Amino acid sequence: MNIQIKIDDASVNQFKGIISKVVEKVMKDVLQSQRVFNNSVNGDETLITRNEVMKMLGVSHSTLYHYQKNGTIPFLKIGKRVLFKKCDITDNIDLIGKMND
């Protein structure tokens, strides 16, 4: 059984707009709940890039990827970008340093 539905361009654009608004709201809610849930002692919620984290920790890209994959370092993925909260790195730098030894 094949079912075909025809949608005109105006409906497609409306549908895209609705999806964009819903995704934006969900992302805002998730990011806001992350801020509340992961509120750190030093309060530094600055987002930093992979390169900045690699420099802070003195590790390679593959090592950082390994830390991300096994959950050692929490990260945020926004679109195609991977970002880290600076406080997550500074709060756990001793633990991460021991892993490098």
Coordinates of N, CA and C in Angstrom, one line a residue:
M1 N 0.8 -1.2 0.0 CA 0.0 0.0 0.0 C 0.9 1.2 0.0
N2 N 0.8 2.1 -1.0 CA 1.5 3.3 -1.1 C 0.6 4.5 -0.9
I3 N 1.0 5.4 0.0 CA 0.3 6.6 0.2 C 1.1 7.8 -0.2
Q4 N 0.6 8.7 -1.0 CA 1.3 9.8 -1.4 C 0.6 11.1 -0.9
I5 N 1.3 12.0 -0.4 CA 0.8 13.2 0.1 C 1.5 14.4 -0.6
K6 N 0.7 15.3 -1.2 CA 1.3 16.4 -1.9 C 1.2 17.6 -1.0
I7 N 2.4 18.3 -0.8 CA 2.4 19.5 0.0 C 2.9 20.6 -0.8
D8 N 2.2 21.8 -0.8 CA 2.7 22.9 -1.6 C 3.8 23.6 -0.8
D9 N 4.5 24.5 -1.5 CA 5.6 25.3 -1.0 C 5.3 26.1 0.3
A10 N 4.1 26.7 0.3 CA 3.7 27.5 1.4 C 3.6 26.6 2.7
S11 N 3.0 25.4 2.5 CA 2.9 24.5 3.7 C 4.2 24.1 4.2
V12 N 5.2 23.8 3.3 CA 6.5 23.4 3.6 C 7.2 24.5 4.4
N13 N 7.1 25.7 4.0 CA 7.7 26.8 4.7 C 7.1 27.0 6.1
Q14 N 5.7 26.9 6.2 CA 5.1 27.0 7.5 C 5.6 25.9 8.4
F15 N 5.7 24.7 7.9 CA 6.1 23.5 8.7 C 7.6 23.8 9.1
K16 N 8.5 24.3 8.3 CA 9.8 24.6 8.7 C 9.9 25.6 9.8
G17 N 9.0 26.6 9.7 CA 8.9 27.7 10.7 C 8.5 27.1 12.0
I18 N 7.5 26.3 12.0 CA 7.0 25.6 13.3 C 8.1 24.8 13.9
I19 N 8.8 24.0 13.1 CA 9.9 23.1 13.6 C 11.0 24.0 14.2
S20 N 11.4 25.1 13.5 CA 12.4 25.9 14.0 C 12.1 26.5 15.3
K21 N 10.9 27.0 15.5 CA 10.4 27.6 16.8 C 10.5 26.5 17.9
V22 N 10.0 25.3 17.6 CA 10.0 24.3 18.6 C 11.4 23.9 19.0
V23 N 12.3 23.7 18.0 CA 13.7 23.3 18.3 C 14.3 24.4 19.1
E24 N 14.1 25.7 18.8 CA 14.7 26.8 19.5 C 14.3 26.8 20.9
K25 N 13.0 26.6 21.2 CA 12.4 26.6 22.5 C 13.0 25.4 23.3
V26 N 13.1 24.2 22.7 CA 13.7 23.1 23.4 C 15.1 23.3 23.8
M27 N 15.9 23.9 22.8 CA 17.3 24.1 23.1 C 17.5 25.2 24.2
K28 N 16.7 26.2 24.2 CA 16.7 27.2 25.3 C 16.4 26.5 26.7
D29 N 15.4 25.7 26.7 CA 15.0 25.0 27.9 C 16.1 24.1 28.4
V30 N 16.7 23.3 27.5 CA 17.8 22.4 27.8 C 19.0 23.2 28.3
L31 N 19.4 24.2 27.7 CA 20.6 25.0 28.1 C 20.3 25.7 29.4
Q32 N 19.1 26.1 29.6 CA 18.8 26.8 30.9 C 18.8 25.7 32.0
S33 N 18.2 24.5 31.8 CA 18.2 23.5 32.8 C 19.7 23.0 33.1
Q34 N 20.5 23.0 32.1 CA 21.9 22.6 32.3 C 22.6 23.6 33.2
R35 N 22.3 24.9 33.0 CA 22.9 26.0 33.8 C 22.5 25.8 35.3
V36 N 21.2 25.5 35.5 CA 20.7 25.3 36.9 C 21.3 24.1 37.5
F37 N 21.3 23.0 36.7 CA 21.7 21.7 37.2 C 23.2 21.6 37.5
N38 N 24.0 22.2 36.6 CA 25.5 22.2 36.7 C 26.1 23.5 37.2
N39 N 25.3 24.2 38.0 CA 25.8 25.4 38.6 C 27.1 25.2 39.4
S40 N 28.2 25.7 39.0 CA 29.5 25.4 39.7 C 29.8 26.4 40.8
V41 N 30.8 26.0 41.6 CA 31.2 26.8 42.7 C 31.8 28.1 42.3
N42 N 32.6 28.1 41.3 CA 33.3 29.3 40.8 C 32.4 30.1 39.9
G43 N 31.3 29.5 39.4 CA 30.3 30.2 38.6 C 30.8 30.6 37.2
D44 N 31.9 30.1 36.7 CA 32.4 30.5 35.4 C 31.7 29.7 34.3
E45 N 30.6 30.2 33.7 CA 29.8 29.5 32.7 C 30.3 29.8 31.3
T46 N 31.5 30.4 31.2 CA 32.1 30.8 29.9 C 32.2 29.5 29.0
L47 N 31.8 29.6 27.8 CA 32.0 28.5 26.9 C 33.3 28.6 26.1
I48 N 34.0 27.5 26.1 CA 35.3 27.5 25.4 C 35.4 26.4 24.3
T49 N 36.3 26.6 23.4 CA 36.4 25.7 22.2 C 37.3 24.5 22.6
R50 N 37.3 23.5 21.6 CA 38.2 22.4 21.8 C 39.7 22.8 21.9
N51 N 40.1 23.7 21.0 CA 41.5 24.2 21.0 C 41.8 24.8 22.4
E52 N 40.9 25.6 23.0 CA 41.2 26.2 24.3 C 41.4 25.1 25.3
V53 N 40.5 24.1 25.3 CA 40.6 23.0 26.3 C 41.9 22.2 26.1
M54 N 42.2 21.9 24.8 CA 43.5 21.2 24.5 C 44.7 21.9 25.1
K55 N 44.7 23.3 25.0 CA 45.8 24.1 25.5 C 45.8 24.1 27.0
M56 N 44.6 24.2 27.6 CA 44.5 24.2 29.1 C 45.0 22.9 29.7
L57 N 44.7 21.8 29.0 CA 45.0 20.5 29.6 C 46.3 19.9 29.0
G58 N 46.8 20.5 28.0 CA 48.0 20.0 27.3 C 47.8 18.6 26.7
V59 N 46.7 18.4 26.1 CA 46.3 17.1 25.5 C 46.1 17.3 24.0
S60 N 46.1 16.2 23.3 CA 45.9 16.2 21.8 C 44.4 16.1 21.5
H61 N 44.1 16.3 20.3 CA 42.7 16.3 19.9 C 42.1 14.9 20.1
S62 N 42.8 13.9 19.8 CA 42.3 12.5 20.0 C 42.1 12.2 21.5
T63 N 42.9 12.7 22.4 CA 42.8 12.5 23.8 C 41.5 13.2 24.3
L64 N 41.3 14.4 23.9 CA 40.2 15.2 24.2 C 38.9 14.5 23.8
Y65 N 38.9 14.0 22.5 CA 37.8 13.2 22.0 C 37.5 12.0 22.9
H66 N 38.5 11.3 23.3 CA 38.4 10.2 24.2 C 37.7 10.6 25.5
Y67 N 38.1 11.7 26.1 CA 37.5 12.2 27.3 C 36.0 12.5 27.1
Q68 N 35.7 13.1 26.0 CA 34.3 13.4 25.7 C 33.5 12.1 25.6
K69 N 34.0 11.2 24.8 CA 33.3 9.9 24.5 C 33.1 9.1 25.8
N70 N 34.0 9.1 26.7 CA 33.8 8.3 27.9 C 33.2 9.1 29.1
G71 N 32.9 10.3 28.8 CA 32.2 11.1 29.8 C 33.0 11.8 30.9
T72 N 34.4 11.8 30.7 CA 35.3 12.4 31.6 C 35.0 13.9 31.6
I73 N 34.8 14.5 30.5 CA 34.6 15.9 30.3 C 33.2 16.2 29.7
P74 N 32.3 16.8 30.4 CA 31.0 17.2 29.8 C 31.2 18.2 28.8
F75 N 30.3 18.2 27.8 CA 30.4 19.1 26.7 C 29.0 19.4 26.1
L76 N 28.9 20.5 25.4 CA 27.7 20.9 24.7 C 27.9 20.8 23.3
K77 N 27.0 20.3 22.5 CA 27.0 20.4 21.1 C 25.9 21.3 20.6
I78 N 26.3 22.3 20.0 CA 25.4 23.3 19.4 C 25.6 23.4 17.9
G79 N 24.7 22.8 17.2 CA 24.9 22.6 15.8 C 26.0 21.7 15.6
K80 N 27.0 22.1 14.8 CA 28.2 21.3 14.6 C 29.3 21.6 15.5
R81 N 29.1 22.6 16.3 CA 30.2 23.0 17.3 C 30.2 22.3 18.6
V82 N 31.3 21.9 19.1 CA 31.4 21.3 20.4 C 32.1 22.4 21.3
L83 N 31.4 22.6 22.4 CA 31.9 23.6 23.3 C 31.9 23.0 24.7
F84 N 32.7 23.6 25.6 CA 32.9 23.2 27.0 C 32.7 24.4 27.9
K85 N 32.1 24.1 29.1 CA 32.0 25.1 30.1 C 33.4 25.2 30.8
K86 N 33.9 26.4 30.9 CA 35.3 26.5 31.5 C 35.3 26.0 32.9
C87 N 34.2 26.2 33.6 CA 34.2 25.7 35.0 C 34.2 24.2 35.1
D88 N 33.7 23.5 34.1 CA 33.8 22.0 34.0 C 35.2 21.5 33.9
I89 N 36.0 22.3 33.1 CA 37.4 22.0 32.9 C 38.2 22.3 34.2
T90 N 38.1 23.5 34.7 CA 38.8 24.0 35.8 C 38.5 23.2 37.1
D91 N 37.2 22.8 37.3 CA 36.8 22.1 38.4 C 37.4 20.7 38.4
N92 N 37.6 20.1 37.3 CA 38.1 18.7 37.2 C 39.5 18.6 36.7
I93 N 40.3 19.7 36.6 CA 41.6 19.6 36.0 C 42.5 18.7 36.7
D94 N 42.4 18.5 38.1 CA 43.3 17.6 38.8 C 43.0 16.2 38.4
L95 N 41.7 15.8 38.3 CA 41.3 14.5 37.9 C 41.8 14.2 36.5
I96 N 41.6 15.1 35.6 CA 42.0 14.9 34.2 C 43.6 14.8 34.2
G97 N 44.3 15.6 35.0 CA 45.7 15.6 35.0 C 46.2 14.2 35.4
K98 N 45.6 13.6 36.4 CA 46.0 12.3 36.9 C 45.8 11.2 35.8
M99 N 44.8 11.4 34.9 CA 44.6 10.5 33.8 C 45.7 10.5 32.8
N100 N 46.3 11.7 32.7 CA 47.4 11.9 31.7 C 48.7 11.3 32.2
D101 N 48.9 11.1 33.5 CA 50.1 10.6 34.0 C 50.3 9.1 33.7

